CSV table of C-alpha atoms and ligand atoms in Angstrom, one decimal:
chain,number,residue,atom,x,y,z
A,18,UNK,CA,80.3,66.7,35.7
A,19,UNK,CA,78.1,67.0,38.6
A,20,UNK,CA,79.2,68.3,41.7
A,21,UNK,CA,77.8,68.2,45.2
A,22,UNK,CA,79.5,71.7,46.8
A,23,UNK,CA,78.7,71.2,50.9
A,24,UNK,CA,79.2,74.6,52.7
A,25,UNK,CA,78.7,78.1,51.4
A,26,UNK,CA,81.5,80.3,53.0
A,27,UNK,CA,84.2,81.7,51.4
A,28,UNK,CA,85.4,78.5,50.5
A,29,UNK,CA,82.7,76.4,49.2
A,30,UNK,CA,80.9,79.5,47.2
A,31,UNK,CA,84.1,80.5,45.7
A,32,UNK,CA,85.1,77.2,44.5
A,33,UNK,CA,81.7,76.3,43.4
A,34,UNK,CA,82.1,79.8,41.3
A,35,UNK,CA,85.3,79.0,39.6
A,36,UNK,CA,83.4,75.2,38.8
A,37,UNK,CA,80.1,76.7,37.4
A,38,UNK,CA,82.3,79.2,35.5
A,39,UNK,CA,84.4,76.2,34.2
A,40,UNK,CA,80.6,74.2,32.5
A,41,UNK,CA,80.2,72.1,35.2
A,42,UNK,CA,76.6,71.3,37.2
A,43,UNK,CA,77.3,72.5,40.6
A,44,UNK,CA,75.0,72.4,43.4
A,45,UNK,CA,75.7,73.9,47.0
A,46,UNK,CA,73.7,72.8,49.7
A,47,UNK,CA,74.1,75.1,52.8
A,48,UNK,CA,72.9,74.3,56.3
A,49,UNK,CA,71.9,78.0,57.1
A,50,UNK,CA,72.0,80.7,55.2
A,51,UNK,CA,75.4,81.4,52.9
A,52,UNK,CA,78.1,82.9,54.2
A,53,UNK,CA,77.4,83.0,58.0
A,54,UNK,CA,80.0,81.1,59.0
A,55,UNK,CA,83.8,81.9,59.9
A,56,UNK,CA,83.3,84.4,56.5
A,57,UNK,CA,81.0,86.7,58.0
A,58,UNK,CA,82.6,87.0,61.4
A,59,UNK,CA,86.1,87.9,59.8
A,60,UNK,CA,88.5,90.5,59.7
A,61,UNK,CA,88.5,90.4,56.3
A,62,UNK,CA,92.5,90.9,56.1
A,63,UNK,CA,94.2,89.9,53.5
A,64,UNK,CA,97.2,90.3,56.0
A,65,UNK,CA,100.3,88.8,54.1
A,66,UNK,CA,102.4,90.2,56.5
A,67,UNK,CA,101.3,89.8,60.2
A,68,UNK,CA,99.8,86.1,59.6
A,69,UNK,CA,103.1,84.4,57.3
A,70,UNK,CA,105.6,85.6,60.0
A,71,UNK,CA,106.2,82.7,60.9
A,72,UNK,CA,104.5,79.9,59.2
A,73,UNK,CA,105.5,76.8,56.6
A,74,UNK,CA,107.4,77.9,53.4
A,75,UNK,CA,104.5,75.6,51.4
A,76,UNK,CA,101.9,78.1,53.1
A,77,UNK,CA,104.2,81.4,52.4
A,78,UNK,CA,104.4,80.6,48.6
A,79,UNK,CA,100.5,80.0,49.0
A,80,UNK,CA,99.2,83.2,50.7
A,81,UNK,CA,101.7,85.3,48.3
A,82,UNK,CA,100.4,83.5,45.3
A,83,UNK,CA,96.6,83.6,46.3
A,84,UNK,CA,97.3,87.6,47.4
A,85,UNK,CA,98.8,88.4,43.7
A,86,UNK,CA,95.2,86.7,42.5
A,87,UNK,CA,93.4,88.9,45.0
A,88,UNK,CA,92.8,92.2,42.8
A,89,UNK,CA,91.5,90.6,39.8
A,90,UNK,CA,89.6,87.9,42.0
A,91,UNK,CA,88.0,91.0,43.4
A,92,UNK,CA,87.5,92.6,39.8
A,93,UNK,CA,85.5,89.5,38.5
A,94,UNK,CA,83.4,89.1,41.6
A,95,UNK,CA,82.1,93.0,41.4
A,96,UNK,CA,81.8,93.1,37.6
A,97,UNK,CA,79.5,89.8,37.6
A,98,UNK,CA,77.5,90.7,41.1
A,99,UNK,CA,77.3,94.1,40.3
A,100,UNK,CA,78.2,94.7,43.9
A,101,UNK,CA,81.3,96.5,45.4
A,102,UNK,CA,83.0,94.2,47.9
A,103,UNK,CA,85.3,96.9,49.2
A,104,UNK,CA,88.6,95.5,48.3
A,105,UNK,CA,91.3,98.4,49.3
A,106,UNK,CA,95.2,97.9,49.7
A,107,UNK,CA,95.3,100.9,52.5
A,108,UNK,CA,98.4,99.0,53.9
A,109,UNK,CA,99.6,97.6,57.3
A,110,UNK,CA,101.0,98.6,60.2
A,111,UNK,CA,102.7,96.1,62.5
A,112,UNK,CA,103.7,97.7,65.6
A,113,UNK,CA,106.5,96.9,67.8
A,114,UNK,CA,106.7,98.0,72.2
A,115,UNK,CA,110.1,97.5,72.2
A,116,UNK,CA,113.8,97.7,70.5
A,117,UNK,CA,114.1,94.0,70.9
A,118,UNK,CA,110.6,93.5,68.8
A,119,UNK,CA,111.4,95.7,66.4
A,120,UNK,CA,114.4,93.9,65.9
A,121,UNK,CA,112.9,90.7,65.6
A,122,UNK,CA,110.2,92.3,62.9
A,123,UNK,CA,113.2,93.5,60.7
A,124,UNK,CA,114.6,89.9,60.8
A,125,UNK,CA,111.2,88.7,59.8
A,126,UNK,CA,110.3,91.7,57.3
A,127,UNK,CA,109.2,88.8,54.6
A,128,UNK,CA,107.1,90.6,52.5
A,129,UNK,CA,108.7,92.8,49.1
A,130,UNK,CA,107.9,96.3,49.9
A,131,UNK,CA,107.6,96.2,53.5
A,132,UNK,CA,109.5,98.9,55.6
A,133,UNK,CA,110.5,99.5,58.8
A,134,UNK,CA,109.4,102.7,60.2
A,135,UNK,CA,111.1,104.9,63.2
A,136,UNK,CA,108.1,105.4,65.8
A,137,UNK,CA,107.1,109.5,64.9
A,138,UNK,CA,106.7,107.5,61.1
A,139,UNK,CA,104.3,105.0,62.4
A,140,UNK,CA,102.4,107.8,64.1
A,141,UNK,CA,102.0,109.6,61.0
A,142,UNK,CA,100.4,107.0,59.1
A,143,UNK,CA,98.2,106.0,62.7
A,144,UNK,CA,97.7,108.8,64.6
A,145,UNK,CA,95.2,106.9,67.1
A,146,UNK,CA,98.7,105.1,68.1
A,147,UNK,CA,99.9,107.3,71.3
A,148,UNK,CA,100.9,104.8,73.4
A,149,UNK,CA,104.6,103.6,73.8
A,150,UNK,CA,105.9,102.1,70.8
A,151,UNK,CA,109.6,101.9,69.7
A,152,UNK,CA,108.5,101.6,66.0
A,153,UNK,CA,107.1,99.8,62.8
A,154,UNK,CA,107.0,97.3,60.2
A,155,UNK,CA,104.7,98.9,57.5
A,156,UNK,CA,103.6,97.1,54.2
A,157,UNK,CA,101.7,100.2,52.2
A,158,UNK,CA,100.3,97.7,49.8
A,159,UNK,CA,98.1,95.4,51.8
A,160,UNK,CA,94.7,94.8,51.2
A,161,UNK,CA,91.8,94.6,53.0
A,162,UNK,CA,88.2,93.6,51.8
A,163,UNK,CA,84.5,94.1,53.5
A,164,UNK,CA,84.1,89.8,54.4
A,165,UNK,CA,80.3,90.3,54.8
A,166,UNK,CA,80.3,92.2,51.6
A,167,UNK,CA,82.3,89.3,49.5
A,168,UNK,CA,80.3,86.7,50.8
A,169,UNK,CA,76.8,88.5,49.7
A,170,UNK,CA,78.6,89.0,46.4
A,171,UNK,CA,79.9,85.9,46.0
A,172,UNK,CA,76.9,84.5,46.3
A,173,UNK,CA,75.6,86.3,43.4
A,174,UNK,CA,78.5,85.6,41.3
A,175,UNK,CA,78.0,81.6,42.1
A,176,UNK,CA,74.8,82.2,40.9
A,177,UNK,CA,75.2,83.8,38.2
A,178,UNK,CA,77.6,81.5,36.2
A,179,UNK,CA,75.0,79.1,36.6
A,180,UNK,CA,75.7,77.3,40.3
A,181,UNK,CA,72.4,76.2,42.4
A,182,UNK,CA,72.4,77.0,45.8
A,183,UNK,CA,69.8,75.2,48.3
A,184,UNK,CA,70.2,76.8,51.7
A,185,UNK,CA,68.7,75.7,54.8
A,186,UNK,CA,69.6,72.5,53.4
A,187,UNK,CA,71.9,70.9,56.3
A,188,UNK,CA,74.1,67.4,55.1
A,189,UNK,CA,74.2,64.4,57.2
A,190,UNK,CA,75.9,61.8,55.1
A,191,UNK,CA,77.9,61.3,51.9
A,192,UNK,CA,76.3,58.0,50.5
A,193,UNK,CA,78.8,55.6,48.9
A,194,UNK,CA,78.0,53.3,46.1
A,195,UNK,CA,81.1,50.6,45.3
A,196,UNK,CA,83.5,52.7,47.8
A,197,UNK,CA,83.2,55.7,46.3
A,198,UNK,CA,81.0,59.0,46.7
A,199,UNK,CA,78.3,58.9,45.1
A,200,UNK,CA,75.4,61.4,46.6
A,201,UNK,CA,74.6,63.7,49.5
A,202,UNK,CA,71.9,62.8,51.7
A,203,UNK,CA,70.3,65.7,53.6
A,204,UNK,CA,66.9,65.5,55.9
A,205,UNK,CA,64.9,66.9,52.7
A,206,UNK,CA,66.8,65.0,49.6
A,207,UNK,CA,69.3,63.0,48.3
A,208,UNK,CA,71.7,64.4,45.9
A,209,UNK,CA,73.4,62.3,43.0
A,210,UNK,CA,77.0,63.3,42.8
A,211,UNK,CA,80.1,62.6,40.2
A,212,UNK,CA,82.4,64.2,42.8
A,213,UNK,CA,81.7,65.8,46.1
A,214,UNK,CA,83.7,69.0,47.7
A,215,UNK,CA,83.4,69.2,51.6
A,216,UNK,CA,83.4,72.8,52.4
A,217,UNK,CA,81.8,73.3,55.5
A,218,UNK,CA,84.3,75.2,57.3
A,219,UNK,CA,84.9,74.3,61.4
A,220,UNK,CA,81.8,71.7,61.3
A,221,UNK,CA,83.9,69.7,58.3
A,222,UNK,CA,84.4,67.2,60.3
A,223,UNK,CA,80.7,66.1,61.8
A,224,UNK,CA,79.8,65.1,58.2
A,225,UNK,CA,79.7,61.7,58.0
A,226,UNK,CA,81.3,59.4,56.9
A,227,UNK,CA,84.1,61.9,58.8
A,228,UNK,CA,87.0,62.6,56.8
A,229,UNK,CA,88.5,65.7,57.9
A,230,UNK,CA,90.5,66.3,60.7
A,231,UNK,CA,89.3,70.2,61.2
A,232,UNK,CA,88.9,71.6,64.8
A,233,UNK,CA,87.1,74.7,65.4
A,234,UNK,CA,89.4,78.0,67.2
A,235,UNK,CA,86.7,80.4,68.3
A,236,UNK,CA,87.6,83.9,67.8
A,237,UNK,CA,85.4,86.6,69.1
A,238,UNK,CA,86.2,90.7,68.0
A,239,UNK,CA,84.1,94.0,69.0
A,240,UNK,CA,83.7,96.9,67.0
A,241,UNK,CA,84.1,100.9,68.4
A,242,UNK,CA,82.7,103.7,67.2
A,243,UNK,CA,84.2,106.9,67.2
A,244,UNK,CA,82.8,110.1,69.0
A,245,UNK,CA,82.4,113.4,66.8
A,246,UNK,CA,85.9,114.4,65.8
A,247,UNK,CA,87.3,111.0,65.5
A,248,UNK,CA,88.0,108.8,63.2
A,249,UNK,CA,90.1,105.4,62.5
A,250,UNK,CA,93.4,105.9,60.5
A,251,UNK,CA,92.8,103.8,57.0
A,252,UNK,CA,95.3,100.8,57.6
A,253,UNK,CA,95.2,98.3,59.5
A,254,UNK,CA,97.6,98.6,62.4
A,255,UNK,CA,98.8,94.9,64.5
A,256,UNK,CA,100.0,95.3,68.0
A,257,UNK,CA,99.9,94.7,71.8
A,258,UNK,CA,98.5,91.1,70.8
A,259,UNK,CA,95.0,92.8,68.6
A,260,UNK,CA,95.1,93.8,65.2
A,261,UNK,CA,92.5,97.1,64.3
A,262,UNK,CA,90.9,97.0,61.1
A,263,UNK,CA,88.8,100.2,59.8
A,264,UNK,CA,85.4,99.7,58.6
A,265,UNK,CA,83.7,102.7,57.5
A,266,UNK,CA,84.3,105.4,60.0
A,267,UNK,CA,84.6,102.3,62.7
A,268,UNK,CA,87.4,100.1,64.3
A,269,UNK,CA,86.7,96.3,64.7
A,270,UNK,CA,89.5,94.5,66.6
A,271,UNK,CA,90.3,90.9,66.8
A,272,UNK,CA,90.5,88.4,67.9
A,273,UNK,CA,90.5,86.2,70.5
A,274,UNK,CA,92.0,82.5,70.1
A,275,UNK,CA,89.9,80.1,72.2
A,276,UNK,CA,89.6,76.4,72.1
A,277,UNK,CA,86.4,76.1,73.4
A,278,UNK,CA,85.0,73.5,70.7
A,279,UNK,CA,81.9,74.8,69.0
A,280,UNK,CA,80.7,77.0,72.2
A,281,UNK,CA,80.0,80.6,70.3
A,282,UNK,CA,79.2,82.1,73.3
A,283,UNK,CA,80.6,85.9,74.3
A,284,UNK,CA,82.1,86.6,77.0
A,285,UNK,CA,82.3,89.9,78.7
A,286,UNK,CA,86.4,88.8,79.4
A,287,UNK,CA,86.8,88.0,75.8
A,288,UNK,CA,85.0,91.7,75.0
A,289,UNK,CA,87.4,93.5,78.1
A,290,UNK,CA,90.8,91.8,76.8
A,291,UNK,CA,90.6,93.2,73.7
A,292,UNK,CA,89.5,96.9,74.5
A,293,UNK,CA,92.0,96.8,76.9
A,294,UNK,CA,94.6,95.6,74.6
A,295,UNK,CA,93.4,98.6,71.8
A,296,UNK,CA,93.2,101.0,74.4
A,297,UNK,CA,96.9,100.7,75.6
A,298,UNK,CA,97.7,101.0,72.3
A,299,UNK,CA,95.3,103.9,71.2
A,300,UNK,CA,94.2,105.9,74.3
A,301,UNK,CA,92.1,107.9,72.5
A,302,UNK,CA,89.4,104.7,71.9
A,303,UNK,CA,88.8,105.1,75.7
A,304,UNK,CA,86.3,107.5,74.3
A,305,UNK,CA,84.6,105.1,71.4
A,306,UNK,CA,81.7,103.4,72.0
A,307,UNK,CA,81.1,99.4,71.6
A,308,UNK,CA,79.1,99.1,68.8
A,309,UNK,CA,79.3,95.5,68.2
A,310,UNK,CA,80.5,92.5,69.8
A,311,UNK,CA,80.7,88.8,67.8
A,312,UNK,CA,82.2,85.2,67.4
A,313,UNK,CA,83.2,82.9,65.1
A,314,UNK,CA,84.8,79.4,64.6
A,315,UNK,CA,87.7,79.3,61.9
A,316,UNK,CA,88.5,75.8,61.2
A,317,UNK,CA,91.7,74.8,62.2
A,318,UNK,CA,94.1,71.8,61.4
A,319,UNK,CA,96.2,69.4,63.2
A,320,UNK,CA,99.5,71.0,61.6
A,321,UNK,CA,98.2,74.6,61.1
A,322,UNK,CA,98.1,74.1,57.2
A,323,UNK,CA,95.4,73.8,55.2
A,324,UNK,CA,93.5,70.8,54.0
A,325,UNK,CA,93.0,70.8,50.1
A,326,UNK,CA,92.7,67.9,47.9
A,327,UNK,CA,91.1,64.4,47.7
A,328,UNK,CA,90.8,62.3,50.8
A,329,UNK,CA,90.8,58.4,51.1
A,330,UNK,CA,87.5,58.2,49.8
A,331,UNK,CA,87.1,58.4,45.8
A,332,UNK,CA,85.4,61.4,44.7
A,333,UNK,CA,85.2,62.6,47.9
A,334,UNK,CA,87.2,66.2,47.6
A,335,UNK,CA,88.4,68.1,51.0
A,336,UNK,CA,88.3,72.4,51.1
A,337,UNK,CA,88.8,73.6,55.1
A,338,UNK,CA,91.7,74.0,57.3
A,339,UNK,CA,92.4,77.2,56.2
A,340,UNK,CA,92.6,78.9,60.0
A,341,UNK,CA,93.3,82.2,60.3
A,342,UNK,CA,93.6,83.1,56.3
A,343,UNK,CA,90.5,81.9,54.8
A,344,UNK,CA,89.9,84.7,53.4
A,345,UNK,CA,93.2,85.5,52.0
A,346,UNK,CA,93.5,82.1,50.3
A,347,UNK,CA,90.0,82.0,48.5
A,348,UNK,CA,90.9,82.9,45.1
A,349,UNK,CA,93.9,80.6,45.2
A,350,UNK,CA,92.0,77.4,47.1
A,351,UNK,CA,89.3,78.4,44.5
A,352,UNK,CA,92.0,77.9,41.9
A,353,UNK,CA,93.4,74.6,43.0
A,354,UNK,CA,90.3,72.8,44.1
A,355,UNK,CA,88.8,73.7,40.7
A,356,UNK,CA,91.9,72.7,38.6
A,357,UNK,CA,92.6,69.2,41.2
A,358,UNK,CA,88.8,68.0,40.5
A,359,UNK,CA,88.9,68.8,36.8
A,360,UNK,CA,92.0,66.8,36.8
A,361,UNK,CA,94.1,70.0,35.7
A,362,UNK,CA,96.6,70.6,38.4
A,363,UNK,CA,98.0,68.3,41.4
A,364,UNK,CA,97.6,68.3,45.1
A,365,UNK,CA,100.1,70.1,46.8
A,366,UNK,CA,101.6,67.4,49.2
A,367,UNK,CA,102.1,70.0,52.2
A,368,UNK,CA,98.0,70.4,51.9
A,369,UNK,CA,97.2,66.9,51.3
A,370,UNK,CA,94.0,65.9,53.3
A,371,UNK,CA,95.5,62.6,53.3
A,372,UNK,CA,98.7,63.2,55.6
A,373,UNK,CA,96.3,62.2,58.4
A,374,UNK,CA,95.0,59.4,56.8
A,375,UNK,CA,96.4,56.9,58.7
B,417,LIG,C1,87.2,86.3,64.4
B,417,LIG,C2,87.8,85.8,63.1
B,417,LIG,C3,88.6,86.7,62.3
B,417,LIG,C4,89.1,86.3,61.1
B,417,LIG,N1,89.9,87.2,60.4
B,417,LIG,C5,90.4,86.8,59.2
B,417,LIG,C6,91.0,87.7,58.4
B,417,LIG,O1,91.2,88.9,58.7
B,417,LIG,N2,91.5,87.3,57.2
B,417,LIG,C7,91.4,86.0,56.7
B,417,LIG,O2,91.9,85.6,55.7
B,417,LIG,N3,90.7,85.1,57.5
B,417,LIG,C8,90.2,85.4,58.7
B,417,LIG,N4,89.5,84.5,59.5
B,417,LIG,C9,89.4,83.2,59.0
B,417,LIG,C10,88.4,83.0,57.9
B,417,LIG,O3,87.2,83.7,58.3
B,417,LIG,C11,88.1,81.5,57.7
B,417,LIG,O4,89.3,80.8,57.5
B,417,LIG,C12,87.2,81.3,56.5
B,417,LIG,O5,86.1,82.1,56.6
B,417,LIG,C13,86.8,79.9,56.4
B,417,LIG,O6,85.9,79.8,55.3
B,417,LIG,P1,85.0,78.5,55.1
B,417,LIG,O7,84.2,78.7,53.9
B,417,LIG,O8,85.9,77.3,55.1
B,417,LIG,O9,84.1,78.3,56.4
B,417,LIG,P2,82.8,79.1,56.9
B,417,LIG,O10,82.8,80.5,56.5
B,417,LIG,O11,82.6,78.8,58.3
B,417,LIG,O12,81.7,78.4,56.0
B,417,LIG,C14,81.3,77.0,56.3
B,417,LIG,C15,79.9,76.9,55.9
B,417,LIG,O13,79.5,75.5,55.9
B,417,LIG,C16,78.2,75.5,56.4
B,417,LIG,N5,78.0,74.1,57.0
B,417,LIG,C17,78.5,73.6,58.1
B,417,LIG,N6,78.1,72.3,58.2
B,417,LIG,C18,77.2,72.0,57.2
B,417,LIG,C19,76.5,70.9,56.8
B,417,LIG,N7,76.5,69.8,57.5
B,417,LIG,N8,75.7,71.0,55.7
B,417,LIG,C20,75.7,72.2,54.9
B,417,LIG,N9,76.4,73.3,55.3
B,417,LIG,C21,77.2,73.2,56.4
B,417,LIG,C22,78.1,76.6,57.5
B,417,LIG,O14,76.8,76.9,57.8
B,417,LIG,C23,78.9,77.7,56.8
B,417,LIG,O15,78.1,78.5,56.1
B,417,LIG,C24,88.9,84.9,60.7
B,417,LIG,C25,88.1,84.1,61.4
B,417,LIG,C26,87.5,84.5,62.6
B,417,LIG,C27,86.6,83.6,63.3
């Protein structure tokens, strides 16, 4: 079968992978350059924990199914790349200011493993954390991966099993023939499909015809670097409304939740909210220096869930939504969108593109 993949984050080059890997043609046509999108300005968490709090049961069962995928997902990607994509379960630490939050973590203490920790415990596994805490939820066994590094690898692997990628190669249109899609059109070619997957992250929906109901949710982070002496525990620790994910000997912490549309832009509040925020919560990065300040636009749904499946048009096929968890979901939307448009596995009606049909 041949199939038109449009997008080349997480999404799009992951579930072109598993498709190239399964005999198909695949072709992925990228606007830019692959995985600059939402995928490159990640946290890369694969935060089981933190995000599911309080989300749908359909989107629970996802995130813990796509996380038990995660290690050999990350095993297959390095072995056929031949790059290292930094995948490390270092664990979590969800902090809590006060006895009523920590009370409200233990009733939510979802995930198997996860412990809740007196506040000289939580200090012990992040000893940045001096400010006033009455304690912890900590989940040893979550992962983390380098985003920037999966995406580069990714790409490899896509190409490797065979996919094509054309980047700088923007779409405008899907063409129908008879009501059902039947080719890509971009300003350089038009490309012949059996089915086409609509991956394009936060712009989903400003491919025409338009079919998918995705918003963009800015989110901007900054990264600190440590003076001599220093250094960042190796969890990630969630608290004070930021989350503070090593990387290397650094600290990035995100994010900011902006509807703003597709405006990018930084803003020096955006930057301030979130020092400030780390700061109260680790004094000691008072001393750190801003190394790096970026944005990005996750694409977002009307209901918070993902969108994954077929839409109203025939052989028109629908990967986005995915929010805050992207990058946690990838080897399971990977799975499913491979397994619907092979005709292997059904659409899971809680992620139905078609709930907004009407
Ligand atoms: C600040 C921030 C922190 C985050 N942290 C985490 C985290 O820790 N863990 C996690 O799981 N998730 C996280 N996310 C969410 C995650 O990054 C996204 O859900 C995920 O990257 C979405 O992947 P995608 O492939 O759908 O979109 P993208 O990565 O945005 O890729 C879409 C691609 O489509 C291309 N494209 C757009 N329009 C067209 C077109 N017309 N033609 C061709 N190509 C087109 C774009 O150029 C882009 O490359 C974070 C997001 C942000 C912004």
């Amino acid at each position: 079968m041949k199939i038109v993949v449009i997008g080349a984050g997480v999404a799009g080059l992951a579930i072109g992978w598993r498709l190239a890997e399964a005999g198909q043609d695949v072709v992925l046509l990228e606007r830019g350059q692959p995985g600059r999108g939402a995928t490159w300005a990640s946290a890369g968490m694969l935060a089981v924990t933190a995000e599911l709090q309080n989300s749908h049961a359909a989107e629970i069962e996802f995130a813990n199914y796509s996380n038990t995928l995660w290690p050999e997902f990350a095993k297959q990607i390095e072995v056929l790349s031949g790059q290292n994509i930094g995948y490390v379960p270092h664990g979590a630490l969800i902090l809590a200011e006060d006895a009523p939050a920590l009370a409200a973590l233990e009733r939510q203490a979802i995930q198997p493993g996860s412990t809740l920790v007196r506040a000289d415990q939580a200090r012990q596994i992040a000893p940045l954390v001096t400010g006033d805490i009455a304690g912890g939820l900590w989940s040893p066994h979550e992962a983390r991966v380098d985003n920037r590094r999966l995406a580069l690898a990714l790409t490899a692997a896509f190409s490797k099993a065979g996919g094509r990628l054309l980047a700088n190669e923007a779409v405008v249109r899907i063409e129908r023939d008879d009501g059902r899609a039947a080719a890509v059109r971009t300003p350089f070619g038009l490309y012949p499909a059996d089915a086409v997957l609509l991956a394009a992250g936060a712009w989903s929906g400003q491919v025409e015809p338009a079919v998918a109901p995705v918003t963009p949710v800015k989110g901007q982070m900054i990264l600190l670097t440590p003076p001599p002496g220093q250094s960042p525990s190796a969890a990630v620790i969630w608290g004070n409304g930021i989350y503070a994910v090593p990387r290397g000997n650094a600290l990035a912490i995100g994010a900011t939740v902006e509807d703003v549309g597709f405006d990018t832009a930084l803003t020096d509040e955006g930057r301030d909210r979130l020092r400030q925020a780390a700061e109260k919560l680790m004094p000691a990065l008072r001393g750190w220096t801003l190394a790096d300040h970026w944005a990005g636009l996750r694409p977002g749904s009307p209901d918070g869930l993902p969108l994954l499946g077929p839409t109203a048009i025939e052989g028109l096929w629908l990967a986005s939504g995915q929010y805050r968890n992207g990058i946690l979901f990838a080897p399971a939307v990977a799975e499913t969108m491979r397994d619907q448009i092979l005709g292997r596995a059904p659409v899971n009606p809680a992620f139905d593109p078609r709930r907004f049909a009407a």
